[in-house]
Amino acid sequence: MNNKITNINIYNTSGENISCIDVLFDMNHFYVKYETIYRVLTALRANANRVRYSHYKNISNIRGSNRKIHQQKHTGRARQGSIREIHMRGGAVKFGFYGDYDKDYARRFRAYKNINKKEKRIVFMSVLCDKFRNNSLFVVDNLSLNNTKDAVKLLKQIDCYDSVSIVYDNDNLGMGFNNIKNIRLVNEDSVNSYVASQKKKIVFSKNAFEKIMNNLVKQIKFKSYE
């Protein structure tokens, strides 16, 4: 394991540095191959933006022969056409939702892209370490600000007003952040490397950061990923 400790500053709601948190991980010297980062981020983006290809099939979309099932007369049975007709089992749907369906586009992008769990973790940690090295990662002790004016003041004080993702825990987010543009609010259970890399900077609540980092440090064995 990596036994080096990284100190990360904690800010209060006024943007003042009040303490620091110790992370049992060397965030200054953790690197991952760019090929791995590209592969994981591409897969996460594809899974987040999958094509909604659900639709009913009309008769032109049903596979099967167009041959007449039996002759028109002299069988004693009702006249029948193709097995693809709407009244046949497995046939078409007459009055259904078709939408704007692009079969070629859906065939290429509808598949869910699997990601190795280990790669997902190390890429997430790599993104956070990169944010930390570039002074773009901040931890705030409390995000329960119900006044938009106070929320804007906090973001400007720590220089995160232009483009930022805010990661909060379940009970620690005020309504003051809802009206601010250029920010993305993410729950601690939904954040991943793709979300963390979308904005220039990222702000965590203290509880969310501790939970995420504890899980990552436990699951990542420090090796040479350079």
Coordinates of N, CA and C in Angstrom, one line a residue:
M1 N 0.8 -1.2 0.0 CA 0.0 0.0 0.0 C 0.9 1.3 0.0
N2 N 0.3 2.3 -0.4 CA 0.9 3.6 -0.4 C 0.7 4.3 0.9
N3 N 1.8 4.4 1.7 CA 1.7 4.9 3.1 C 1.9 6.4 3.2
K4 N 2.2 7.1 2.1 CA 2.4 8.6 2.2 C 1.0 9.3 2.4
I5 N 1.1 10.4 3.1 CA -0.1 11.1 3.5 C -0.1 12.4 2.7
T6 N -1.4 12.8 2.2 CA -1.6 14.0 1.5 C -2.5 14.9 2.4
N7 N -2.2 16.1 2.6 CA -3.0 17.0 3.4 C -3.8 17.9 2.4
I8 N -5.1 17.9 2.7 CA -6.0 18.7 1.9 C -6.7 19.7 2.8
N9 N -6.8 21.0 2.4 CA -7.4 22.0 3.2 C -8.9 21.9 3.2
I10 N -9.5 22.3 4.3 CA -10.9 22.3 4.4 C -11.3 23.8 4.6
Y11 N -12.3 24.2 3.9 CA -12.8 25.6 4.0 C -14.2 25.6 4.6
N12 N -14.5 26.8 5.3 CA -15.8 27.0 5.8 C -16.7 27.7 4.8
T13 N -17.9 28.0 5.2 CA -18.8 28.6 4.2 C -18.5 30.0 3.8
S14 N -17.5 30.6 4.5 CA -17.0 31.9 4.2 C -15.8 31.9 3.3
G15 N -15.4 30.7 2.9 CA -14.2 30.5 2.1 C -12.9 30.6 2.8
E16 N -12.9 30.5 4.1 CA -11.7 30.6 4.9 C -11.1 29.2 5.2
N17 N -9.8 29.0 5.2 CA -9.2 27.8 5.5 C -9.2 27.6 7.0
I18 N -9.9 26.5 7.4 CA -10.0 26.3 8.9 C -9.3 25.1 9.4
S19 N -9.0 24.1 8.6 CA -8.3 22.9 9.0 C -7.9 22.2 7.8
C20 N -7.4 21.0 8.0 CA -7.0 20.1 6.9 C -7.4 18.7 7.2
I21 N -7.5 17.9 6.1 CA -7.8 16.5 6.2 C -6.7 15.7 5.7
D22 N -6.4 14.6 6.4 CA -5.3 13.7 5.9 C -5.8 12.5 5.1
V23 N -5.2 12.4 3.9 CA -5.6 11.3 3.1 C -4.4 10.3 3.0
L24 N -4.6 9.1 3.3 CA -3.5 8.1 3.4 C -3.2 7.6 2.0
F25 N -2.8 8.6 1.1 CA -2.5 8.3 -0.3 C -1.7 9.4 -0.8
D26 N -0.7 9.1 -1.6 CA 0.2 10.1 -2.2 C -0.5 10.6 -3.5
M27 N -1.3 11.6 -3.4 CA -2.0 12.2 -4.5 C -1.1 13.0 -5.5
N28 N 0.1 13.3 -5.0 CA 1.0 14.1 -5.9 C 1.8 13.2 -6.9
H29 N 1.8 11.9 -6.7 CA 2.6 11.1 -7.5 C 1.8 9.8 -8.0
F30 N 0.6 10.0 -8.3 CA -0.2 8.9 -8.8 C -0.7 9.2 -10.2
Y31 N -0.2 8.4 -11.1 CA -0.5 8.7 -12.5 C -1.0 7.4 -13.2
V32 N -1.9 7.6 -14.2 CA -2.4 6.4 -14.9 C -2.2 6.7 -16.4
K33 N -2.0 5.6 -17.1 CA -1.8 5.7 -18.6 C -3.0 6.5 -19.2
Y34 N -2.7 7.3 -20.1 CA -3.7 8.1 -20.8 C -4.7 7.2 -21.6
E35 N -4.1 6.1 -22.1 CA -5.0 5.1 -22.8 C -6.1 4.6 -21.9
T36 N -5.7 4.3 -20.7 CA -6.7 3.8 -19.7 C -7.7 4.8 -19.4
I37 N -7.3 6.0 -19.2 CA -8.2 7.1 -18.9 C -9.2 7.4 -20.0
Y38 N -8.6 7.4 -21.2 CA -9.5 7.6 -22.4 C -10.5 6.5 -22.6
R39 N -10.1 5.2 -22.4 CA -11.0 4.1 -22.5 C -12.1 4.2 -21.5
V40 N -11.8 4.5 -20.3 CA -12.9 4.5 -19.2 C -13.8 5.7 -19.4
L41 N -13.2 6.9 -19.7 CA -14.1 8.0 -19.9 C -15.0 7.9 -21.1
T42 N -14.5 7.3 -22.2 CA -15.3 7.1 -23.4 C -16.4 6.2 -23.1
A43 N -16.2 5.1 -22.3 CA -17.2 4.1 -22.0 C -18.3 4.7 -21.1
L44 N -17.8 5.5 -20.1 CA -18.8 6.2 -19.2 C -19.6 7.2 -19.9
R45 N -19.0 7.9 -20.9 CA -19.8 8.9 -21.6 C -20.8 8.2 -22.5
A46 N -20.4 7.1 -23.1 CA -21.3 6.3 -24.0 C -22.5 5.7 -23.2
N47 N -22.2 5.2 -22.0 CA -23.3 4.7 -21.2 C -24.2 5.7 -20.7
A48 N -23.7 6.9 -20.5 CA -24.5 8.0 -20.0 C -25.4 8.6 -21.1
N49 N -25.0 8.5 -22.4 CA -25.7 9.1 -23.5 C -26.2 8.0 -24.5
R50 N -26.6 6.9 -24.0 CA -27.1 5.9 -24.9 C -28.3 6.3 -25.7
V51 N -28.4 5.7 -26.8 CA -29.6 6.1 -27.7 C -30.8 5.4 -27.2
R52 N -31.9 6.2 -27.1 CA -33.2 5.6 -26.7 C -33.9 5.0 -28.0
Y53 N -33.6 3.8 -28.2 CA -34.1 3.2 -29.4 C -35.4 2.3 -29.2
S54 N -36.0 2.4 -28.1 CA -37.2 1.7 -27.9 C -38.3 2.2 -28.8
H55 N -39.0 1.2 -29.5 CA -40.1 1.6 -30.4 C -40.8 0.3 -30.8
Y56 N -42.0 0.5 -31.3 CA -42.8 -0.6 -31.9 C -42.3 -0.8 -33.3
K57 N -42.6 -2.1 -33.8 CA -42.2 -2.4 -35.1 C -43.4 -2.5 -36.0
N58 N -43.3 -1.7 -37.1 CA -44.3 -1.8 -38.1 C -44.0 -3.0 -39.1
I59 N -44.8 -3.2 -40.1 CA -44.6 -4.5 -40.9 C -43.3 -4.5 -41.6
S60 N -42.8 -3.3 -41.9 CA -41.5 -3.3 -42.7 C -40.3 -3.6 -41.8
N61 N -40.5 -3.6 -40.4 CA -39.4 -3.9 -39.5 C -39.4 -5.4 -39.1
I62 N -40.5 -6.1 -39.4 CA -40.6 -7.5 -39.0 C -39.9 -8.4 -39.9
R63 N -39.1 -9.3 -39.4 CA -38.5 -10.3 -40.3 C -39.4 -11.5 -40.6
G64 N -39.4 -12.0 -41.8 CA -40.2 -13.1 -42.1 C -40.6 -13.1 -43.6
S65 N -41.2 -14.2 -44.1 CA -41.5 -14.3 -45.5 C -42.7 -13.5 -45.8
N66 N -42.8 -13.0 -47.0 CA -44.0 -12.3 -47.5 C -44.9 -13.2 -48.3
R67 N -44.6 -14.5 -48.2 CA -45.5 -15.5 -48.9 C -46.8 -15.6 -48.3
K68 N -47.8 -15.8 -49.1 CA -49.2 -16.0 -48.6 C -49.3 -17.4 -47.9
I69 N -49.9 -17.4 -46.7 CA -49.9 -18.6 -45.8 C -50.5 -19.7 -46.5
H70 N -51.7 -19.5 -47.1 CA -52.4 -20.6 -47.9 C -53.2 -19.9 -49.0
Q71 N -53.7 -20.7 -49.8 CA -54.4 -20.1 -51.0 C -55.7 -19.4 -50.5
Q72 N -56.2 -18.5 -51.4 CA -57.3 -17.6 -51.0 C -58.6 -18.4 -50.8
K73 N -58.9 -19.3 -51.6 CA -60.2 -20.0 -51.6 C -60.0 -21.5 -51.5
H74 N -61.2 -22.1 -51.2 CA -61.3 -23.6 -51.3 C -60.6 -24.3 -50.1
T75 N -60.3 -23.6 -49.0 CA -59.7 -24.3 -47.9 C -60.7 -24.3 -46.7
G76 N -61.7 -23.6 -46.7 CA -62.6 -23.5 -45.6 C -62.1 -22.6 -44.5
R77 N -61.0 -22.1 -44.6 CA -60.4 -21.2 -43.6 C -60.5 -19.7 -44.0
A78 N -60.3 -18.9 -43.0 CA -60.3 -17.5 -43.3 C -59.1 -17.1 -44.2
R79 N -59.3 -16.1 -45.0 CA -58.2 -15.7 -45.9 C -57.1 -15.0 -45.1
Q80 N -55.9 -15.4 -45.4 CA -54.7 -14.9 -44.7 C -53.7 -14.4 -45.6
G81 N -52.9 -13.4 -45.2 CA -51.8 -12.9 -46.0 C -50.5 -13.4 -45.4
S82 N -49.6 -12.4 -45.1 CA -48.2 -12.8 -44.6 C -48.2 -13.0 -43.1
I83 N -47.2 -13.8 -42.7 CA -47.1 -14.0 -41.2 C -46.6 -12.8 -40.5
R84 N -46.3 -11.7 -41.2 CA -45.9 -10.5 -40.6 C -47.0 -9.5 -40.4
E85 N -48.3 -9.9 -40.7 CA -49.4 -9.0 -40.5 C -49.7 -8.7 -39.0
I86 N -50.4 -7.7 -38.8 CA -50.6 -7.2 -37.4 C -51.4 -8.2 -36.6
H87 N -52.3 -9.1 -37.2 CA -53.1 -10.0 -36.4 C -52.4 -11.3 -36.1
M88 N -51.2 -11.5 -36.6 CA -50.4 -12.7 -36.4 C -49.6 -12.6 -35.2
R89 N -49.4 -13.8 -34.6 CA -48.5 -13.9 -33.4 C -47.1 -13.5 -33.8
G90 N -46.4 -12.6 -33.1 CA -45.1 -12.1 -33.5 C -45.1 -11.2 -34.7
G91 N -46.2 -10.7 -35.1 CA -46.3 -9.8 -36.2 C -46.1 -8.3 -35.8
A92 N -46.5 -7.4 -36.7 CA -46.3 -6.0 -36.5 C -47.3 -5.4 -35.6
V93 N -47.1 -4.2 -35.2 CA -48.0 -3.4 -34.4 C -48.5 -2.2 -35.2
K94 N -49.8 -2.1 -35.3 CA -50.4 -1.1 -36.1 C -50.3 0.3 -35.5
F95 N -50.9 0.5 -34.3 CA -51.0 1.8 -33.7 C -50.0 1.8 -32.5
G96 N -48.8 2.1 -32.8 CA -47.8 2.2 -31.7 C -46.8 3.3 -31.9
F97 N -45.9 3.5 -31.0 CA -45.0 4.6 -31.0 C -43.8 4.1 -31.9
Y98 N -43.5 4.9 -32.9 CA -42.3 4.5 -33.8 C -41.2 5.5 -33.5
G99 N -41.5 6.8 -33.4 CA -40.4 7.8 -33.1 C -39.4 7.9 -34.3
D100 N -38.4 8.6 -34.0 CA -37.3 8.8 -35.0 C -36.3 7.8 -34.8
Y101 N -36.4 6.6 -35.4 CA -35.6 5.5 -35.1 C -34.6 5.3 -36.3
D102 N -33.3 5.4 -35.9 CA -32.2 5.2 -36.8 C -31.6 3.8 -36.5
K103 N -31.9 2.8 -37.3 CA -31.4 1.5 -37.0 C -29.9 1.3 -37.0
D104 N -29.2 2.0 -38.0 CA -27.8 1.9 -38.0 C -27.1 2.5 -36.8
Y105 N -27.6 3.7 -36.4 CA -27.1 4.4 -35.3 C -27.3 3.6 -34.0
A106 N -28.5 3.0 -33.9 CA -28.8 2.3 -32.7 C -28.0 1.0 -32.6
R107 N -27.8 0.4 -33.7 CA -27.0 -0.9 -33.7 C -25.5 -0.6 -33.3
R108 N -25.0 0.6 -33.6 CA -23.6 0.9 -33.2 C -23.5 1.3 -31.7
F109 N -24.5 2.0 -31.2 CA -24.3 2.6 -29.9 C -25.3 2.1 -28.8
R110 N -26.1 1.2 -29.1 CA -27.1 0.8 -28.1 C -26.5 -0.2 -27.1
A111 N -25.4 -0.8 -27.4 CA -24.7 -1.8 -26.5 C -24.1 -1.1 -25.3
Y112 N -24.3 -1.7 -24.1 CA -23.7 -1.1 -22.9 C -22.2 -1.5 -22.9
K113 N -21.4 -0.6 -22.6 CA -19.9 -0.8 -22.7 C -19.5 -1.2 -21.2
N114 N -18.9 -2.4 -21.1 CA -18.5 -2.8 -19.8 C -17.1 -2.2 -19.5
I115 N -17.0 -1.9 -18.2 CA -15.7 -1.3 -17.7 C -15.2 -2.1 -16.5
N116 N -13.9 -2.4 -16.6 CA -13.3 -3.1 -15.5 C -13.4 -2.3 -14.2
K117 N -13.8 -2.9 -13.1 CA -14.0 -2.2 -11.8 C -12.6 -1.6 -11.4
K118 N -11.6 -2.3 -11.5 CA -10.3 -1.8 -11.1 C -9.9 -0.6 -11.9
E119 N -10.1 -0.7 -13.2 CA -9.7 0.5 -14.1 C -10.6 1.7 -13.7
K120 N -11.9 1.4 -13.4 CA -12.8 2.5 -13.1 C -12.3 3.2 -11.8
R121 N -11.8 2.5 -10.8 CA -11.4 3.1 -9.6 C -10.1 3.9 -9.8
I122 N -9.1 3.3 -10.5 CA -7.8 4.0 -10.6 C -8.0 5.2 -11.5
V123 N -8.9 5.2 -12.4 CA -9.1 6.4 -13.3 C -9.8 7.5 -12.5
F124 N -10.7 7.1 -11.6 CA -11.4 8.1 -10.8 C -10.4 8.7 -9.8
M125 N -9.5 7.9 -9.2 CA -8.5 8.4 -8.4 C -7.5 9.3 -9.1
S126 N -7.2 8.9 -10.3 CA -6.3 9.7 -11.2 C -6.8 11.1 -11.5
V127 N -8.1 11.1 -11.8 CA -8.8 12.4 -12.1 C -8.8 13.3 -10.8
L128 N -9.1 12.7 -9.7 CA -9.0 13.5 -8.4 C -7.6 14.0 -8.1
C129 N -6.6 13.1 -8.3 CA -5.2 13.5 -8.1 C -4.8 14.7 -9.0
D130 N -5.3 14.6 -10.3 CA -4.9 15.6 -11.3 C -5.6 16.9 -10.8
K131 N -6.8 16.9 -10.4 CA -7.5 18.1 -9.9 C -6.7 18.7 -8.7
F132 N -6.3 17.8 -7.8 CA -5.5 18.3 -6.6 C -4.2 18.9 -7.0
R133 N -3.5 18.3 -7.9 CA -2.2 18.9 -8.3 C -2.4 20.2 -9.0
N134 N -3.5 20.5 -9.7 CA -3.8 21.7 -10.4 C -4.6 22.7 -9.5
N135 N -4.6 22.5 -8.2 CA -5.3 23.3 -7.3 C -6.8 23.5 -7.7
S136 N -7.4 22.5 -8.2 CA -8.8 22.5 -8.6 C -9.7 21.7 -7.8
L137 N -9.2 21.1 -6.7 CA -10.0 20.3 -5.8 C -10.2 21.0 -4.4
F138 N -11.4 21.2 -4.0 CA -11.7 21.9 -2.7 C -12.6 21.1 -1.9
V139 N -12.5 21.2 -0.6 CA -13.3 20.5 0.4 C -13.9 21.6 1.3
V140 N -15.3 21.6 1.4 CA -16.0 22.5 2.3 C -16.6 21.8 3.4
D141 N -16.5 22.3 4.6 CA -17.1 21.6 5.8 C -18.6 21.5 5.7
N142 N -19.3 22.4 5.1 CA -20.7 22.5 5.2 C -21.2 23.2 3.9
L143 N -22.1 22.5 3.2 CA -22.7 23.0 2.0 C -24.2 23.4 2.1
S144 N -24.6 23.4 3.3 CA -26.1 23.7 3.6 C -26.3 25.2 3.6
L145 N -26.2 25.8 2.4 CA -26.5 27.2 2.3 C -27.8 27.4 1.5
N146 N -28.7 28.0 2.2 CA -30.0 28.2 1.6 C -30.2 29.5 0.9
N147 N -29.2 30.4 1.0 CA -29.2 31.7 0.3 C -28.3 31.6 -0.9
T148 N -28.8 32.0 -2.1 CA -28.0 32.0 -3.3 C -26.8 33.0 -3.2
K149 N -27.0 34.1 -2.5 CA -26.0 35.1 -2.3 C -24.8 34.5 -1.6
D150 N -25.1 33.7 -0.5 CA -24.0 33.1 0.3 C -23.3 32.0 -0.5
A151 N -24.0 31.3 -1.3 CA -23.4 30.2 -2.2 C -22.5 30.8 -3.2
V152 N -22.9 31.9 -3.8 CA -22.1 32.6 -4.8 C -20.8 33.2 -4.2
K153 N -21.0 33.7 -3.0 CA -19.9 34.3 -2.3 C -18.8 33.2 -1.9
L154 N -19.3 32.0 -1.5 CA -18.4 30.9 -1.2 C -17.6 30.5 -2.5
L155 N -18.3 30.3 -3.6 CA -17.6 29.9 -4.8 C -16.6 30.9 -5.3
K156 N -17.0 32.2 -5.2 CA -16.0 33.2 -5.6 C -14.8 33.3 -4.7
Q157 N -15.1 33.1 -3.4 CA -14.0 33.2 -2.5 C -12.9 32.1 -2.7
I158 N -13.4 30.9 -3.1 CA -12.4 29.8 -3.4 C -12.1 29.7 -4.9
D159 N -12.5 30.7 -5.7 CA -12.3 30.8 -7.1 C -12.8 29.6 -7.9
C160 N -14.1 29.3 -7.7 CA -14.7 28.2 -8.3 C -16.0 28.6 -9.0
Y161 N -16.2 29.8 -9.3 CA -17.5 30.3 -9.8 C -17.7 30.0 -11.2
D162 N -16.7 29.9 -12.0 CA -16.8 29.8 -13.5 C -17.4 28.4 -13.9
S163 N -16.7 27.4 -13.5 CA -17.1 26.0 -13.9 C -16.7 25.0 -12.8
V164 N -17.7 24.4 -12.2 CA -17.5 23.6 -11.0 C -18.5 22.5 -10.9
S165 N -18.1 21.4 -10.4 CA -19.0 20.3 -10.0 C -19.0 20.2 -8.5
I166 N -20.2 20.2 -7.9 CA -20.3 20.1 -6.4 C -20.8 18.8 -6.0
V167 N -20.1 18.1 -5.2 CA -20.4 16.7 -4.7 C -20.8 16.8 -3.3
Y168 N -22.0 16.4 -3.0 CA -22.6 16.6 -1.7 C -23.0 15.3 -1.1
D169 N -23.1 15.2 0.2 CA -23.6 14.0 0.8 C -25.1 14.1 1.0
N170 N -25.8 13.1 1.4 CA -27.3 13.1 1.4 C -27.9 14.2 2.2
D171 N -27.3 14.6 3.3 CA -28.0 15.6 4.1 C -27.3 16.9 4.2
N172 N -26.5 17.2 3.2 CA -25.7 18.4 3.3 C -25.6 19.2 2.0
L173 N -26.8 19.7 1.6 CA -26.8 20.6 0.4 C -28.0 21.6 0.6
G174 N -27.6 22.9 0.6 CA -28.7 23.9 0.7 C -29.3 24.2 -0.7
M175 N -30.4 24.9 -0.7 CA -31.1 25.3 -1.9 C -30.4 26.5 -2.6
G176 N -29.4 27.1 -2.0 CA -28.7 28.2 -2.6 C -28.0 27.9 -3.8
F177 N -27.6 26.7 -4.1 CA -26.8 26.3 -5.2 C -27.6 26.0 -6.5
N178 N -28.9 26.0 -6.3 CA -29.8 25.5 -7.4 C -29.9 26.6 -8.5
N179 N -29.7 27.9 -8.2 CA -30.0 28.9 -9.2 C -28.7 29.4 -9.8
I180 N -27.6 28.8 -9.6 CA -26.3 29.2 -10.1 C -26.0 28.5 -11.4
K181 N -25.6 29.2 -12.4 CA -25.2 28.6 -13.7 C -23.8 28.1 -13.6
N182 N -23.5 27.2 -14.6 CA -22.1 26.7 -14.8 C -21.7 25.8 -13.7
I183 N -22.6 25.2 -12.9 CA -22.3 24.3 -11.9 C -23.1 23.0 -12.1
R184 N -22.6 21.9 -11.6 CA -23.3 20.6 -11.7 C -23.3 20.1 -10.3
L185 N -24.5 19.7 -9.8 CA -24.7 19.1 -8.5 C -24.8 17.6 -8.6
V186 N -24.0 16.9 -7.8 CA -23.9 15.5 -7.9 C -23.9 14.9 -6.5
N187 N -24.7 13.9 -6.3 CA -24.7 13.1 -5.1 C -23.4 12.3 -5.0
E188 N -23.0 12.0 -3.7 CA -21.8 11.3 -3.5 C -21.9 9.9 -4.1
D189 N -23.1 9.3 -4.2 CA -23.2 8.0 -4.7 C -23.2 7.9 -6.3
S190 N -23.3 9.1 -6.9 CA -23.4 9.1 -8.4 C -22.2 9.7 -9.0
V191 N -21.2 10.1 -8.3 CA -20.1 10.8 -8.9 C -19.1 9.7 -9.4
N192 N -18.5 10.0 -10.6 CA -17.5 9.1 -11.1 C -16.5 9.9 -11.9
S193 N -15.6 9.3 -12.5 CA -14.5 10.0 -13.2 C -15.0 10.9 -14.3
Y194 N -16.0 10.5 -15.0 CA -16.6 11.3 -16.1 C -17.2 12.6 -15.5
V195 N -18.0 12.4 -14.5 CA -18.6 13.6 -13.9 C -17.5 14.5 -13.3
A196 N -16.5 14.0 -12.7 CA -15.4 14.8 -12.0 C -14.6 15.5 -13.1
S197 N -14.5 15.0 -14.3 CA -13.7 15.6 -15.3 C -14.5 16.6 -16.2
Q198 N -15.8 16.7 -16.0 CA -16.6 17.6 -16.9 C -16.3 19.0 -16.7
K199 N -16.2 19.4 -15.4 CA -15.9 20.8 -15.1 C -14.5 21.1 -14.7
K200 N -14.1 22.4 -14.7 CA -12.7 22.7 -14.5 C -12.3 22.4 -13.0
K201 N -13.3 22.6 -12.1 CA -12.9 22.4 -10.7 C -14.0 21.6 -10.0
I202 N -13.7 21.1 -8.9 CA -14.7 20.2 -8.2 C -14.6 20.5 -6.7
V203 N -15.8 20.6 -6.1 CA -15.9 20.9 -4.6 C -16.7 19.8 -4.0
F204 N -16.1 19.3 -2.9 CA -16.7 18.2 -2.1 C -17.2 18.8 -0.8
S205 N -18.3 18.2 -0.2 CA -18.6 18.4 1.2 C -17.6 17.5 1.9
K206 N -17.4 17.8 3.2 CA -16.4 17.1 4.0 C -16.8 15.6 4.1
N207 N -18.0 15.3 4.4 CA -18.4 14.0 4.6 C -18.4 13.2 3.3
A208 N -18.8 13.8 2.2 CA -18.7 13.1 0.9 C -17.3 12.8 0.5
F209 N -16.4 13.7 0.7 CA -15.0 13.5 0.4 C -14.4 12.4 1.2
E210 N -14.6 12.4 2.5 CA -14.1 11.3 3.4 C -14.6 10.0 2.9
K211 N -15.9 9.9 2.7 CA -16.4 8.6 2.3 C -15.8 8.1 0.9
I212 N -15.8 9.0 0.0 CA -15.2 8.6 -1.4 C -13.8 8.2 -1.3
M213 N -13.0 9.0 -0.6 CA -11.5 8.7 -0.5 C -11.3 7.4 0.3
N214 N -12.0 7.2 1.4 CA -11.8 6.0 2.1 C -12.1 4.8 1.3
N215 N -13.1 4.8 0.5 CA -13.4 3.6 -0.3 C -12.4 3.4 -1.4
L216 N -11.9 4.5 -2.0 CA -10.9 4.4 -3.1 C -9.6 3.9 -2.5
V217 N -9.1 4.4 -1.4 CA -7.9 4.1 -0.8 C -7.9 2.6 -0.4
K218 N -9.0 2.1 0.1 CA -9.1 0.7 0.5 C -9.0 -0.2 -0.7
Q219 N -9.5 0.2 -1.8 CA -9.7 -0.7 -2.9 C -8.5 -0.6 -3.9
I220 N -7.7 0.4 -3.8 CA -6.6 0.6 -4.8 C -5.3 0.2 -4.1
K221 N -4.6 -0.8 -4.6 CA -3.3 -1.1 -4.2 C -2.3 -0.3 -5.0
F222 N -1.5 0.4 -4.3 CA -0.6 1.4 -5.0 C 0.5 0.6 -5.7
K223 N 0.5 0.7 -7.0 CA 1.5 0.1 -7.9 C 2.0 1.2 -8.8
S224 N 2.9 0.8 -9.7 CA 3.4 1.7 -10.7 C 2.4 1.8 -11.9
Y225 N 1.6 2.8 -12.0 CA 0.7 3.0 -13.1 C 1.2 4.0 -14.1
E226 N 2.5 4.4 -14.0 CA 3.1 5.4 -14.9 C 3.3 4.8 -16.3

